[in-house]
Coordinates of C-alpha atoms in Angstrom, one line a residue:
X402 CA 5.4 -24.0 36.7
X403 CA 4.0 -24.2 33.4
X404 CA 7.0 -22.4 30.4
X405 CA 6.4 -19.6 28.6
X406 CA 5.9 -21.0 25.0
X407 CA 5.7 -17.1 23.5
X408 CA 9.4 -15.9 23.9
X409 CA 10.2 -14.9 20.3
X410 CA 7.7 -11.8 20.5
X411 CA 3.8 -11.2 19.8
X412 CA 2.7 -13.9 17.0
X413 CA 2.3 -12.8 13.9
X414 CA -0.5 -11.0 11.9
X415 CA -3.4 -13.8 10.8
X416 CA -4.0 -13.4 7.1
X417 CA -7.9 -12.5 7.6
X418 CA -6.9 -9.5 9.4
X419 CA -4.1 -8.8 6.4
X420 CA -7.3 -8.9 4.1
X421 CA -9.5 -7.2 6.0
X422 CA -6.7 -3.9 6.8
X423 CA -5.4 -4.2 3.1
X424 CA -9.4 -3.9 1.8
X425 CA -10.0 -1.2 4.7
X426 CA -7.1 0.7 3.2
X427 CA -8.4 0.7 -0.5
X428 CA -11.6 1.5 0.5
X429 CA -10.3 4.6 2.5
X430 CA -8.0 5.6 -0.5
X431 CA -11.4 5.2 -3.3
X432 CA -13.2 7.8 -1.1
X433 CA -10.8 10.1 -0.1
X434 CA -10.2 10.5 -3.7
X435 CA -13.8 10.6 -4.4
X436 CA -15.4 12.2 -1.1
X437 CA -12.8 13.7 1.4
X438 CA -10.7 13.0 4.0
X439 CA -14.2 12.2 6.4
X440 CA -15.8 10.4 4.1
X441 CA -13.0 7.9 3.9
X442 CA -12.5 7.1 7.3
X443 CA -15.9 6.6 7.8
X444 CA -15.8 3.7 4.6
X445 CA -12.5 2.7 6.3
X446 CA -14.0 1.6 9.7
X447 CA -17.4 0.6 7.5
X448 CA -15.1 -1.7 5.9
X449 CA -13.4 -3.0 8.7
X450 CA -16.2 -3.7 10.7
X451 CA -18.2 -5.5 7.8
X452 CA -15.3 -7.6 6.8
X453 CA -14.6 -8.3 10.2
X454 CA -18.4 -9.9 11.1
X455 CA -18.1 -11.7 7.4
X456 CA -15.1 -13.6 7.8
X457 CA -15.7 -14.1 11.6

């Protein structure tokens, strides 16, 4: 039986997806200020998706 090597909990978060959250989250906070609570999580998820296939 092969051990479990992950005992100390889930790993941690990699720094592209730090990036690409902390960028989502600016975006979102631009155009609710600018556009609405809609708006902004639509540029959110834009965000995180386009980040997402850039850094992939």
């Amino acid at each position: 039986m092969e051990p479990n090597t992950n005992q100390n909990g889930p790993e941690p978060l990699s720094q592209r997806w730090a990036i690409i959250l902390i960028a989502s989250f600016a975006a979102g906070a631009v155009v609710l200020f600018l556009g609405g609570p809609l708006a902004a999580l639509g540029a959110a998820g834009a965000t995180t998706m386009a980040l997402n296939q850039l850094m992939a």
